[in-house]
Short mmCIF file of C-alpha atoms in Angstrom, two decimals:
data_model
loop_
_atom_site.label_atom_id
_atom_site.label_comp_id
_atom_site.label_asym_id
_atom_site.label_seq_id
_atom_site.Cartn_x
_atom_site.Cartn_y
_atom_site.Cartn_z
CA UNK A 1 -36.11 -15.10 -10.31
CA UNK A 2 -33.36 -12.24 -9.55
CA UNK A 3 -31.78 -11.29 -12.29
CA UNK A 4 -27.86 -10.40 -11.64
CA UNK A 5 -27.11 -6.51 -11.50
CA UNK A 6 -25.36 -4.78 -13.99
CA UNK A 7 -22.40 -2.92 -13.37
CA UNK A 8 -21.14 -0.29 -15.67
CA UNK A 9 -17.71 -1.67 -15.39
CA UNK A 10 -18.03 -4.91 -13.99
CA UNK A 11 -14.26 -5.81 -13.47
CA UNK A 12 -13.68 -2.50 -11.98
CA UNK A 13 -16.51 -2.84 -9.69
CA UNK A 14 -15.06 -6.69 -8.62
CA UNK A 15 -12.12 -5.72 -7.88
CA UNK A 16 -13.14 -2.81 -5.56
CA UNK A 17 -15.19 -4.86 -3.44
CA UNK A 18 -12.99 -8.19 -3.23
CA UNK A 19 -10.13 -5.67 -2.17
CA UNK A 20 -12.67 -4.19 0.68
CA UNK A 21 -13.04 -7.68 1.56
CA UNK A 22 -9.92 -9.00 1.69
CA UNK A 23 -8.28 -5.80 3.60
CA UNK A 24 -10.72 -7.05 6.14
CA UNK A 25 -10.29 -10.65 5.86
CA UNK A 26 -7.45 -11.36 4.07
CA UNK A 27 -6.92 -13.37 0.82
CA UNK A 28 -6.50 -16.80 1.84
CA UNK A 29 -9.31 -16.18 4.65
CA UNK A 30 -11.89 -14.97 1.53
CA UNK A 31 -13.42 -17.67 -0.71
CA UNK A 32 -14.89 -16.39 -4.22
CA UNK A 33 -18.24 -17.33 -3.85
CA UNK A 34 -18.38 -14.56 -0.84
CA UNK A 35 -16.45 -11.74 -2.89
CA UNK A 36 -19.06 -12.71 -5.68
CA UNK A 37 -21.73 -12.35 -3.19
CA UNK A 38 -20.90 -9.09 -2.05
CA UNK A 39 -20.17 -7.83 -5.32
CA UNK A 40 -23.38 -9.61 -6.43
CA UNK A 41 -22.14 -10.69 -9.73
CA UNK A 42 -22.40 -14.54 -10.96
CA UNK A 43 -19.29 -16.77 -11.15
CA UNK A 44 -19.09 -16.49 -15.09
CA UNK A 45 -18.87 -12.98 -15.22
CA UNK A 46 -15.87 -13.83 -12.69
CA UNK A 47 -14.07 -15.97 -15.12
CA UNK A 48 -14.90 -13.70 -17.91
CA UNK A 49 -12.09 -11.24 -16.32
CA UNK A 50 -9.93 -13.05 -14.38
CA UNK A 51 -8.54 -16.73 -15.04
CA UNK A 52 -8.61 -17.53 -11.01
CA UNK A 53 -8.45 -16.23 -7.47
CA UNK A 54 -4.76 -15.71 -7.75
CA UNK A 55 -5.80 -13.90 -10.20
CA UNK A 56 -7.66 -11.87 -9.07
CA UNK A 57 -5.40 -11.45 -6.53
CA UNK A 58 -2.32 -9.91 -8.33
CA UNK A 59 -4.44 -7.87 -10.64
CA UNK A 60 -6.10 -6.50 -7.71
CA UNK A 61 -2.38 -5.34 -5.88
CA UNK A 62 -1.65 -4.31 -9.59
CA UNK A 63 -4.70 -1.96 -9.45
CA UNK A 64 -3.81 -1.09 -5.71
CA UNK A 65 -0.13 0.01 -6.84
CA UNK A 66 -1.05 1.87 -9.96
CA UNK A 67 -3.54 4.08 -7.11
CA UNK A 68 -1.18 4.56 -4.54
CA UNK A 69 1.13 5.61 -6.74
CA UNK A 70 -0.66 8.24 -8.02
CA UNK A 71 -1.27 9.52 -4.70
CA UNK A 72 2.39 9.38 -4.00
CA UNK A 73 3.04 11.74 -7.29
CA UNK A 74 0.67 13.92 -5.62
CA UNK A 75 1.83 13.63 -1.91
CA UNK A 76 5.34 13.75 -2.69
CA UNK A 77 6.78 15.10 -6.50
CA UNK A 78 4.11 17.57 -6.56
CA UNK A 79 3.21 18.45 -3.34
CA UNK A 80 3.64 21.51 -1.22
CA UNK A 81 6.41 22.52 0.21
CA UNK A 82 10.22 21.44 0.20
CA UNK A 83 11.67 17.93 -0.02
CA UNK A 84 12.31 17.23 3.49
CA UNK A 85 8.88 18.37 4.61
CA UNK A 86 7.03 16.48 1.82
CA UNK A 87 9.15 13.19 3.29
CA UNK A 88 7.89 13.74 6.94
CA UNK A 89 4.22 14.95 6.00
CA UNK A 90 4.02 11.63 4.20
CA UNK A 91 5.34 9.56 6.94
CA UNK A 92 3.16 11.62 9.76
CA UNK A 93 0.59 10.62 7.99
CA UNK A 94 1.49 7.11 7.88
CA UNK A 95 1.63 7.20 11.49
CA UNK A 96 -1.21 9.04 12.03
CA UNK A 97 -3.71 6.41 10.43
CA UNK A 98 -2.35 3.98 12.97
CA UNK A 99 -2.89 6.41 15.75
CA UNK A 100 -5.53 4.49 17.68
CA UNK A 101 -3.89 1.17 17.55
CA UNK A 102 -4.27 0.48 20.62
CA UNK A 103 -7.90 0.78 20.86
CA UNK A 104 -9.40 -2.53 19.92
CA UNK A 105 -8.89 -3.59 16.59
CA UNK A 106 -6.47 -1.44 14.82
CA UNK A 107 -6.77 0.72 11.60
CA UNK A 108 -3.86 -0.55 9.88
CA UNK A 109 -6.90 -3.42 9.57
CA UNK A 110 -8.70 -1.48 6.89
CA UNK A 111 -5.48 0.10 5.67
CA UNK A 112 -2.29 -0.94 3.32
CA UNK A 113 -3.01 -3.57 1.42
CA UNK A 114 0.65 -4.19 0.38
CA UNK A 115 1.47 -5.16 3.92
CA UNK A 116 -1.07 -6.94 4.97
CA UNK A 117 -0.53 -9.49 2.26
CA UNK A 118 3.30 -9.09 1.63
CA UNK A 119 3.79 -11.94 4.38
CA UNK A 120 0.36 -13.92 3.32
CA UNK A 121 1.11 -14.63 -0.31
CA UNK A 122 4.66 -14.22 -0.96
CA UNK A 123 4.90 -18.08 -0.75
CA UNK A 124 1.54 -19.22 -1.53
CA UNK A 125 1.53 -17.41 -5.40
CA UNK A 126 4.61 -16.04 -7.39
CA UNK A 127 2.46 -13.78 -9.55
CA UNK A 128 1.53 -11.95 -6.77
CA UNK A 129 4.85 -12.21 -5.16
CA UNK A 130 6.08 -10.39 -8.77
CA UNK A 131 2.92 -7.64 -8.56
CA UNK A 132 4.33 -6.98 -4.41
CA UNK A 133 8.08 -6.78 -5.69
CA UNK A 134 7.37 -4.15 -8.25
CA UNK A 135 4.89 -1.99 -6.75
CA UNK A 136 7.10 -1.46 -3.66
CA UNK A 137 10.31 -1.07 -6.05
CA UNK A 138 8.03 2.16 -7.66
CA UNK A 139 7.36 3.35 -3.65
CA UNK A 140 10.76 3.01 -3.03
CA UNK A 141 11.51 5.01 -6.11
CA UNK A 142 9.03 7.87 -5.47
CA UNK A 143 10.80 8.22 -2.18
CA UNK A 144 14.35 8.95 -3.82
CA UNK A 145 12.99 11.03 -6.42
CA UNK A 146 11.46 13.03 -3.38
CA UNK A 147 14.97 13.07 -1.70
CA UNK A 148 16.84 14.15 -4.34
CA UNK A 149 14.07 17.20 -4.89
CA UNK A 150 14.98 17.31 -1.08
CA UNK A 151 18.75 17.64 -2.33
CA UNK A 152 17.99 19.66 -4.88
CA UNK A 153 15.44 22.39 -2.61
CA UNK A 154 18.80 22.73 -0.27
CA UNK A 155 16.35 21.11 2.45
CA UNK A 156 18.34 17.62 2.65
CA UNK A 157 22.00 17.06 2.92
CA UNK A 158 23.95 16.22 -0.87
CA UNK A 159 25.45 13.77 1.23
CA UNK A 160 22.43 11.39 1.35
CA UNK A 161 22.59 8.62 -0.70
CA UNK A 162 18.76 8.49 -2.27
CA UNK A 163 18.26 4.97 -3.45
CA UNK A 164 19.72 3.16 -0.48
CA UNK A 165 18.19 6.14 1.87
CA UNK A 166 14.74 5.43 0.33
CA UNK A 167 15.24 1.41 0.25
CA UNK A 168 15.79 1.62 4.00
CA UNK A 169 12.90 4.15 4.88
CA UNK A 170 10.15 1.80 3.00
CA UNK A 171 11.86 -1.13 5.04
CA UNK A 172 11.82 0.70 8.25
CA UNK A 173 8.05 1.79 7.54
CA UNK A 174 7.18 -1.76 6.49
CA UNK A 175 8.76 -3.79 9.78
CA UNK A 176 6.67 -1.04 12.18
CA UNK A 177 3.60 -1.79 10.46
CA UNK A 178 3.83 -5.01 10.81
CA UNK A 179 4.81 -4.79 14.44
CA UNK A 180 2.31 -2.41 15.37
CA UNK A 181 -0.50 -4.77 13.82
CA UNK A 182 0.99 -7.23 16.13
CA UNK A 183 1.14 -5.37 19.22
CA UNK A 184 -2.01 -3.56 18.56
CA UNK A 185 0.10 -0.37 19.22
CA UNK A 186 1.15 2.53 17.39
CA UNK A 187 4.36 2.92 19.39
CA UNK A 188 6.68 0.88 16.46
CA UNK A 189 5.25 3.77 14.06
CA UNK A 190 5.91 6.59 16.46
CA UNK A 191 9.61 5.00 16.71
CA UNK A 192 10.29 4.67 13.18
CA UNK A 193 9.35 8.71 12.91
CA UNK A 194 11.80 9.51 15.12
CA UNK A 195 14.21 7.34 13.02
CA UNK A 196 12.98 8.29 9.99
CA UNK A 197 13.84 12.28 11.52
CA UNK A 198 17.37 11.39 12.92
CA UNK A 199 18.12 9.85 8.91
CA UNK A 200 16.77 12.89 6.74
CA UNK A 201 19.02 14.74 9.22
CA UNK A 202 22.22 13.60 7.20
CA UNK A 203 25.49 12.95 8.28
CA UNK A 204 26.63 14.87 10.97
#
């Protein structure tokens, strides 16, 4: 008889693979039994960390959000460079993983988590509704911190309003995904750079 593998952290090592699944699949397309089988760790050690799929599910996004942001501290309060240019290398690259979007499948598949389940789960589980709400509050807030460093640098206008600036950005960057997983296209991306441009501009 198999016995189950050992992980060194166990939870850690669940939640890693059931988000690699469900960036693929999505969460309500995923049952546990397959997460547990590609994890290969049996349903009680499950349960032993998490009370259910939902779960699961919002401590994974937690886990997801407390990551990205870290990047974003990197990317974008510490990065290189002046405000402005830390704004548009972050949203470049944005666009840039969607780049081939129109071949096939596209990469925004395998790529932001918080959108690809924002419009899943927001009415199917209001703990991970609450996990989506405050993780892309804290985006949204990296983004005016950056603006105001932006302000700050001399590379952005004083005139810019950061909070309501930033709001809008994550929104704009949030619709084009979304439309560019629908039309398989990167074009909605590519538009909301040029946007995204024309607004750090500042009032004219």
């Amino acid at each position: 008889m198999n016995r189950p593998r050992e992980f060194e952290d166990t939870r850690e090592h669940l939640l890693a693979t059931g988000e690699a699944v469900i960036r693929s699949k999505g969460f309500a397309g995923v049952g546990l039994a397959e997460i547990l089988a590609e994890a290969g760790v049996p349903k009680g050690s499950f349960y032993h960390y998490f009370r259910s799929k939902e779960g699961f599910g919002a401590d994974m996004l937690a886990r997801y959000f407390e990551r990205y942001d870290l990047d974003l501290q990197h990317l974008l309060l510490e990065g290189q460079g002046r405000g402005k240019l830390r704004l548009l290398n972050f949203f470049r690259r944005w666009a840039a993983r969607h780049g081939d979007a129109g071949q096939g499948r596209p990469q925004c598949q395998q790529a932001c988590l918080a959108v690809k389940l924002s419009a899943e789960v927001a009415d199917m589980s209001e703990s991970m509704r609450e996990v989506l709400v405050a993780g892309m509050r804290q985006v949204q807030q990296r983004l005016a911190q950056t603006i105001v460093i932006g302000q700050h640098d001399g590379s952005l206008s004083p005139a810019l309003q950061p909070e309501p600036l930033a709001e809008s950005l994550y929104q704009l960057w949030i619709g084009a995904e979304l439309m560019t997983k629908v039309q398989r296209s990167p074009a909605p991306l590519q538009r909301a750079l040029q946007q995204t441009e024309q607004w750090l501009l500042g009032p004219g």
